[in-house]
Amino acid sequence: DLSWNKIKQIREKSFFALNSLSKLNLRTNLIESIEEELNVLLNLTELNLSRNKIKQIKKKSLIRLDNLKKLDLKENFIEYIE
């Protein structure tokens, strides 16, 4: 659970060693965009990105998350999905 941590950016390789992770809660942070950093989480089934400051989601940002069943993006400022 990484909620309420004032995270502004997900850096490349932040989750590189956590490829067996199935749930990730990044709720209530300051994240502004989602790019390809999460694609290493191949076993992820739940991703909570609600209550951030997400404005854009890149085309390839979630492309490798084939097991993702639940994605929560509520209460963001999404303007652009590539």
CSV table of N, CA, C and O in Angstrom, one decimal:
chain,number,residue,atom,x,y,z
A,1,ASP,N,0.8,-1.2,0.0
A,1,ASP,CA,0.0,0.0,0.0
A,1,ASP,C,0.9,1.2,0.0
A,1,ASP,O,1.6,1.5,1.0
A,2,LEU,N,0.8,2.0,-1.1
A,2,LEU,CA,1.6,3.2,-1.2
A,2,LEU,C,0.7,4.4,-1.3
A,2,LEU,O,1.1,5.5,-1.7
A,3,SER,N,-0.5,4.3,-0.7
A,3,SER,CA,-1.4,5.4,-0.7
A,3,SER,C,-0.9,6.5,0.3
A,3,SER,O,-0.2,6.2,1.2
A,4,TRP,N,-1.3,7.7,0.0
A,4,TRP,CA,-1.1,8.8,0.9
A,4,TRP,C,0.4,9.1,1.2
A,4,TRP,O,0.9,9.4,2.3
A,5,ASN,N,1.2,9.0,0.1
A,5,ASN,CA,2.7,9.2,0.2
A,5,ASN,C,3.2,10.4,-0.5
A,5,ASN,O,4.4,10.6,-0.6
A,6,LYS,N,2.4,11.2,-1.1
A,6,LYS,CA,2.8,12.4,-1.9
A,6,LYS,C,3.7,12.0,-3.1
A,6,LYS,O,4.6,12.8,-3.4
A,7,ILE,N,3.5,10.8,-3.6
A,7,ILE,CA,4.3,10.4,-4.8
A,7,ILE,C,3.9,11.2,-6.0
A,7,ILE,O,2.7,11.3,-6.3
A,8,LYS,N,4.9,11.8,-6.6
A,8,LYS,CA,4.6,12.7,-7.8
A,8,LYS,C,4.8,11.9,-9.1
A,8,LYS,O,4.2,12.3,-10.1
A,9,GLN,N,5.7,11.0,-9.1
A,9,GLN,CA,6.1,10.3,-10.4
A,9,GLN,C,6.5,8.9,-10.1
A,9,GLN,O,7.1,8.6,-9.0
A,10,ILE,N,6.1,8.0,-11.0
A,10,ILE,CA,6.6,6.6,-10.9
A,10,ILE,C,7.8,6.5,-11.8
A,10,ILE,O,7.7,6.7,-13.0
A,11,ARG,N,8.9,6.3,-11.2
A,11,ARG,CA,10.2,6.2,-12.0
A,11,ARG,C,10.4,4.9,-12.7
A,11,ARG,O,9.9,3.9,-12.2
A,12,GLU,N,11.1,4.9,-13.7
A,12,GLU,CA,11.4,3.7,-14.5
A,12,GLU,C,12.1,2.7,-13.5
A,12,GLU,O,13.0,3.1,-12.7
A,13,LYS,N,11.8,1.5,-13.6
A,13,LYS,CA,12.3,0.4,-12.8
A,13,LYS,C,11.9,0.5,-11.3
A,13,LYS,O,12.4,-0.3,-10.5
A,14,SER,N,10.9,1.3,-10.9
A,14,SER,CA,10.5,1.4,-9.5
A,14,SER,C,9.9,0.0,-9.1
A,14,SER,O,10.1,-0.3,-7.9
A,15,PHE,N,9.3,-0.7,-10.0
A,15,PHE,CA,8.7,-2.0,-9.6
A,15,PHE,C,9.3,-3.2,-10.3
A,15,PHE,O,8.8,-4.2,-10.3
A,16,PHE,N,10.5,-3.0,-10.8
A,16,PHE,CA,11.2,-4.0,-11.5
A,16,PHE,C,11.3,-5.3,-10.8
A,16,PHE,O,11.1,-6.4,-11.4
A,17,ALA,N,11.7,-5.3,-9.5
A,17,ALA,CA,11.9,-6.6,-8.8
A,17,ALA,C,10.6,-7.1,-8.2
A,17,ALA,O,10.6,-8.1,-7.5
A,18,LEU,N,9.4,-6.5,-8.5
A,18,LEU,CA,8.2,-6.9,-7.9
A,18,LEU,C,7.2,-7.5,-8.9
A,18,LEU,O,6.0,-7.3,-8.9
A,19,ASN,N,7.7,-8.3,-9.8
A,19,ASN,CA,6.9,-8.8,-10.9
A,19,ASN,C,5.8,-9.8,-10.5
A,19,ASN,O,4.9,-10.1,-11.2
A,20,SER,N,5.9,-10.3,-9.2
A,20,SER,CA,4.8,-11.2,-8.7
A,20,SER,C,3.7,-10.4,-8.0
A,20,SER,O,2.7,-11.0,-7.5
A,21,LEU,N,3.9,-9.1,-7.9
A,21,LEU,CA,2.9,-8.3,-7.2
A,21,LEU,C,1.5,-8.4,-7.9
A,21,LEU,O,1.4,-8.3,-9.1
A,22,SER,N,0.4,-8.6,-7.1
A,22,SER,CA,-0.9,-8.8,-7.7
A,22,SER,C,-1.8,-7.6,-7.4
A,22,SER,O,-2.7,-7.3,-8.2
A,23,LYS,N,-1.5,-6.8,-6.3
A,23,LYS,CA,-2.4,-5.6,-6.0
A,23,LYS,C,-1.4,-4.5,-5.7
A,23,LYS,O,-0.5,-4.6,-5.0
A,24,LEU,N,-1.8,-3.3,-6.3
A,24,LEU,CA,-1.0,-2.1,-6.0
A,24,LEU,C,-1.9,-0.9,-5.8
A,24,LEU,O,-2.8,-0.6,-6.6
A,25,ASN,N,-1.8,-0.3,-4.6
A,25,ASN,CA,-2.6,0.8,-4.2
A,25,ASN,C,-1.7,2.1,-4.2
A,25,ASN,O,-0.9,2.2,-3.3
A,26,LEU,N,-2.0,2.9,-5.2
A,26,LEU,CA,-1.3,4.2,-5.3
A,26,LEU,C,-2.3,5.4,-5.1
A,26,LEU,O,-2.1,6.5,-5.6
A,27,ARG,N,-3.3,5.1,-4.4
A,27,ARG,CA,-4.4,6.1,-4.2
A,27,ARG,C,-3.9,7.3,-3.4
A,27,ARG,O,-3.1,7.2,-2.5
A,28,THR,N,-4.5,8.4,-3.7
A,28,THR,CA,-4.3,9.7,-3.0
A,28,THR,C,-2.8,10.0,-2.9
A,28,THR,O,-2.2,10.1,-1.9
A,29,ASN,N,-2.2,10.2,-4.1
A,29,ASN,CA,-0.9,10.7,-4.2
A,29,ASN,C,-0.9,11.9,-5.2
A,29,ASN,O,-2.0,12.5,-5.3
A,30,LEU,N,0.2,12.3,-5.8
A,30,LEU,CA,0.3,13.4,-6.6
A,30,LEU,C,0.7,13.1,-8.1
A,30,LEU,O,1.3,13.9,-8.8
A,31,ILE,N,0.5,11.9,-8.5
A,31,ILE,CA,0.9,11.4,-9.8
A,31,ILE,C,0.1,12.1,-10.9
A,31,ILE,O,-1.1,12.2,-10.8
A,32,GLU,N,0.8,12.6,-11.9
A,32,GLU,CA,0.2,13.3,-13.0
A,32,GLU,C,0.1,12.6,-14.3
A,32,GLU,O,-0.8,12.9,-15.1
A,33,SER,N,0.9,11.6,-14.5
A,33,SER,CA,0.8,10.8,-15.7
A,33,SER,C,1.2,9.4,-15.5
A,33,SER,O,2.0,9.1,-14.6
A,34,ILE,N,0.7,8.5,-16.4
A,34,ILE,CA,1.0,7.1,-16.4
A,34,ILE,C,1.7,6.8,-17.7
A,34,ILE,O,1.1,7.0,-18.7
A,35,GLU,N,2.9,6.3,-17.6
A,35,GLU,CA,3.6,5.9,-18.8
A,35,GLU,C,3.8,4.4,-18.8
A,35,GLU,O,2.9,3.7,-18.5
A,36,GLU,N,5.0,3.9,-19.1
A,36,GLU,CA,5.2,2.5,-19.2
A,36,GLU,C,5.8,1.9,-18.0
A,36,GLU,O,6.2,0.7,-18.0
A,37,GLU,N,6.0,2.6,-16.9
A,37,GLU,CA,6.7,2.1,-15.7
A,37,GLU,C,6.0,0.9,-15.0
A,37,GLU,O,6.6,0.0,-14.4
A,38,LEU,N,4.7,0.8,-15.2
A,38,LEU,CA,3.9,-0.3,-14.6
A,38,LEU,C,3.9,-1.6,-15.4
A,38,LEU,O,3.5,-2.7,-14.9
A,39,ASN,N,4.4,-1.6,-16.6
A,39,ASN,CA,4.3,-2.7,-17.5
A,39,ASN,C,5.2,-3.9,-17.0
A,39,ASN,O,5.0,-5.0,-17.6
A,40,VAL,N,6.0,-3.8,-16.0
A,40,VAL,CA,6.8,-4.9,-15.5
A,40,VAL,C,6.0,-5.7,-14.5
A,40,VAL,O,6.3,-6.8,-14.2
A,41,LEU,N,4.8,-5.2,-14.1
A,41,LEU,CA,3.9,-5.9,-13.2
A,41,LEU,C,3.0,-6.9,-13.9
A,41,LEU,O,1.8,-6.7,-13.9
A,42,LEU,N,3.5,-7.9,-14.4
A,42,LEU,CA,2.7,-8.8,-15.3
A,42,LEU,C,1.7,-9.6,-14.6
A,42,LEU,O,0.7,-10.0,-15.2
A,43,ASN,N,1.8,-9.7,-13.2
A,43,ASN,CA,0.8,-10.5,-12.5
A,43,ASN,C,-0.2,-9.6,-11.8
A,43,ASN,O,-1.0,-10.0,-11.0
A,44,LEU,N,-0.2,-8.3,-12.1
A,44,LEU,CA,-1.0,-7.3,-11.4
A,44,LEU,C,-2.5,-7.6,-11.8
A,44,LEU,O,-2.8,-7.6,-13.0
A,45,THR,N,-3.4,-7.7,-10.8
A,45,THR,CA,-4.8,-7.9,-11.0
A,45,THR,C,-5.6,-6.7,-10.6
A,45,THR,O,-6.7,-6.5,-11.1
A,46,GLU,N,-5.1,-5.9,-9.6
A,46,GLU,CA,-5.8,-4.7,-9.2
A,46,GLU,C,-4.8,-3.6,-9.1
A,46,GLU,O,-3.8,-3.7,-8.5
A,47,LEU,N,-5.3,-2.4,-9.6
A,47,LEU,CA,-4.4,-1.2,-9.6
A,47,LEU,C,-5.3,-0.1,-9.2
A,47,LEU,O,-6.3,0.3,-9.9
A,48,ASN,N,-5.0,0.6,-8.1
A,48,ASN,CA,-5.8,1.7,-7.7
A,48,ASN,C,-5.0,3.0,-7.8
A,48,ASN,O,-4.0,3.2,-7.2
A,49,LEU,N,-5.4,3.8,-8.8
A,49,LEU,CA,-4.7,5.1,-9.0
A,49,LEU,C,-5.7,6.3,-8.7
A,49,LEU,O,-5.5,7.4,-9.2
A,50,SER,N,-6.7,6.0,-8.0
A,50,SER,CA,-7.7,7.0,-7.7
A,50,SER,C,-7.2,8.2,-6.8
A,50,SER,O,-6.2,8.0,-6.1
A,51,ARG,N,-7.8,9.3,-6.9
A,51,ARG,CA,-7.5,10.5,-6.1
A,51,ARG,C,-6.0,10.9,-6.3
A,51,ARG,O,-5.3,11.2,-5.4
A,52,ASN,N,-5.6,11.0,-7.6
A,52,ASN,CA,-4.3,11.5,-7.9
A,52,ASN,C,-4.5,12.8,-8.8
A,52,ASN,O,-5.6,13.3,-8.7
A,53,LYS,N,-3.5,13.2,-9.5
A,53,LYS,CA,-3.6,14.3,-10.4
A,53,LYS,C,-3.4,13.9,-11.8
A,53,LYS,O,-2.8,14.7,-12.6
A,54,ILE,N,-3.8,12.7,-12.2
A,54,ILE,CA,-3.5,12.2,-13.5
A,54,ILE,C,-4.2,13.0,-14.5
A,54,ILE,O,-5.4,13.1,-14.5
A,55,LYS,N,-3.4,13.5,-15.5
A,55,LYS,CA,-4.0,14.2,-16.6
A,55,LYS,C,-3.9,13.4,-17.9
A,55,LYS,O,-4.7,13.7,-18.8
A,56,GLN,N,-2.9,12.6,-18.0
A,56,GLN,CA,-2.8,11.8,-19.2
A,56,GLN,C,-2.4,10.4,-19.0
A,56,GLN,O,-1.7,10.1,-18.0
A,57,ILE,N,-2.8,9.5,-19.9
A,57,ILE,CA,-2.4,8.1,-19.9
A,57,ILE,C,-1.9,7.8,-21.2
A,57,ILE,O,-2.6,7.9,-22.2
A,58,LYS,N,-0.7,7.4,-21.3
A,58,LYS,CA,0.0,7.1,-22.6
A,58,LYS,C,-0.5,5.7,-23.1
A,58,LYS,O,-0.9,4.8,-22.4
A,59,LYS,N,-0.5,5.6,-24.4
A,59,LYS,CA,-1.0,4.4,-25.1
A,59,LYS,C,-0.4,3.1,-24.6
A,59,LYS,O,-1.2,2.2,-24.4
A,60,LYS,N,0.8,3.1,-24.4
A,60,LYS,CA,1.5,1.8,-24.0
A,60,LYS,C,1.6,1.7,-22.5
A,60,LYS,O,2.3,0.7,-22.0
A,61,SER,N,1.0,2.5,-21.7
A,61,SER,CA,1.2,2.5,-20.3
A,61,SER,C,0.7,1.3,-19.5
A,61,SER,O,1.3,0.9,-18.5
A,62,LEU,N,-0.3,0.7,-20.0
A,62,LEU,CA,-0.9,-0.5,-19.3
A,62,LEU,C,-1.0,-1.7,-20.3
A,62,LEU,O,-1.6,-2.7,-20.0
A,63,ILE,N,-0.3,-1.6,-21.4
A,63,ILE,CA,-0.5,-2.6,-22.5
A,63,ILE,C,-0.1,-4.0,-22.1
A,63,ILE,O,-0.7,-5.0,-22.6
A,64,ARG,N,0.9,-4.2,-21.2
A,64,ARG,CA,1.3,-5.5,-20.8
A,64,ARG,C,0.6,-6.1,-19.6
A,64,ARG,O,1.0,-7.2,-19.1
A,65,LEU,N,-0.3,-5.4,-19.1
A,65,LEU,CA,-1.0,-5.8,-17.8
A,65,LEU,C,-2.2,-6.7,-18.2
A,65,LEU,O,-3.4,-6.4,-17.9
A,66,ASP,N,-1.9,-7.8,-18.8
A,66,ASP,CA,-3.0,-8.7,-19.3
A,66,ASP,C,-3.9,-9.3,-18.2
A,66,ASP,O,-5.0,-9.7,-18.4
A,67,ASN,N,-3.3,-9.4,-17.0
A,67,ASN,CA,-4.1,-10.0,-15.9
A,67,ASN,C,-4.9,-9.0,-15.1
A,67,ASN,O,-5.6,-9.3,-14.1
A,68,LEU,N,-4.8,-7.7,-15.4
A,68,LEU,CA,-5.5,-6.6,-14.7
A,68,LEU,C,-7.0,-6.8,-14.8
A,68,LEU,O,-7.6,-6.9,-15.9
A,69,LYS,N,-7.7,-6.9,-13.7
A,69,LYS,CA,-9.1,-7.1,-13.6
A,69,LYS,C,-9.8,-5.8,-13.1
A,69,LYS,O,-10.9,-5.5,-13.5
A,70,LYS,N,-9.1,-5.1,-12.3
A,70,LYS,CA,-9.7,-3.9,-11.6
A,70,LYS,C,-8.8,-2.7,-11.7
A,70,LYS,O,-7.6,-2.8,-11.3
A,71,LEU,N,-9.2,-1.7,-12.4
A,71,LEU,CA,-8.5,-0.4,-12.5
A,71,LEU,C,-9.3,0.7,-12.0
A,71,LEU,O,-10.4,1.0,-12.5
A,72,ASP,N,-8.8,1.4,-11.0
A,72,ASP,CA,-9.6,2.5,-10.4
A,72,ASP,C,-8.9,3.8,-10.7
A,72,ASP,O,-7.8,4.1,-10.3
A,73,LEU,N,-9.5,4.7,-11.5
A,73,LEU,CA,-9.0,6.0,-11.9
A,73,LEU,C,-9.9,7.1,-11.4
A,73,LEU,O,-9.7,8.3,-11.9
A,74,LYS,N,-10.8,6.9,-10.6
A,74,LYS,CA,-11.8,7.9,-10.2
A,74,LYS,C,-11.1,9.1,-9.5
A,74,LYS,O,-10.0,8.9,-8.9
A,75,GLU,N,-11.7,10.2,-9.6
A,75,GLU,CA,-11.2,11.5,-9.0
A,75,GLU,C,-9.8,11.9,-9.4
A,75,GLU,O,-8.9,12.2,-8.6
A,76,ASN,N,-9.6,11.9,-10.7
A,76,ASN,CA,-8.4,12.4,-11.3
A,76,ASN,C,-8.8,13.5,-12.3
A,76,ASN,O,-9.9,13.9,-12.3
A,77,PHE,N,-7.8,14.0,-13.0
A,77,PHE,CA,-8.1,15.1,-13.9
A,77,PHE,C,-7.8,14.7,-15.3
A,77,PHE,O,-7.1,15.4,-16.1
A,78,ILE,N,-8.2,13.5,-15.7
A,78,ILE,CA,-7.8,13.0,-17.0
A,78,ILE,C,-8.4,13.8,-18.2
A,78,ILE,O,-9.6,14.1,-18.3
A,79,GLU,N,-7.4,14.3,-19.0
A,79,GLU,CA,-7.7,15.1,-20.1
A,79,GLU,C,-7.4,14.4,-21.4
A,79,GLU,O,-8.0,14.7,-22.5
A,80,TYR,N,-6.5,13.4,-21.3
A,80,TYR,CA,-6.0,12.9,-22.6
A,80,TYR,C,-5.6,11.4,-22.3
A,80,TYR,O,-4.9,11.0,-21.4
A,81,ILE,N,-6.2,10.5,-23.2
A,81,ILE,CA,-5.8,9.1,-23.2
A,81,ILE,C,-5.3,8.9,-24.7
A,81,ILE,O,-6.1,9.0,-25.6
A,82,GLU,N,-4.0,8.5,-24.8
A,82,GLU,CA,-3.5,8.3,-26.1
A,82,GLU,C,-3.9,7.0,-26.7
A,82,GLU,O,-4.0,6.0,-26.0
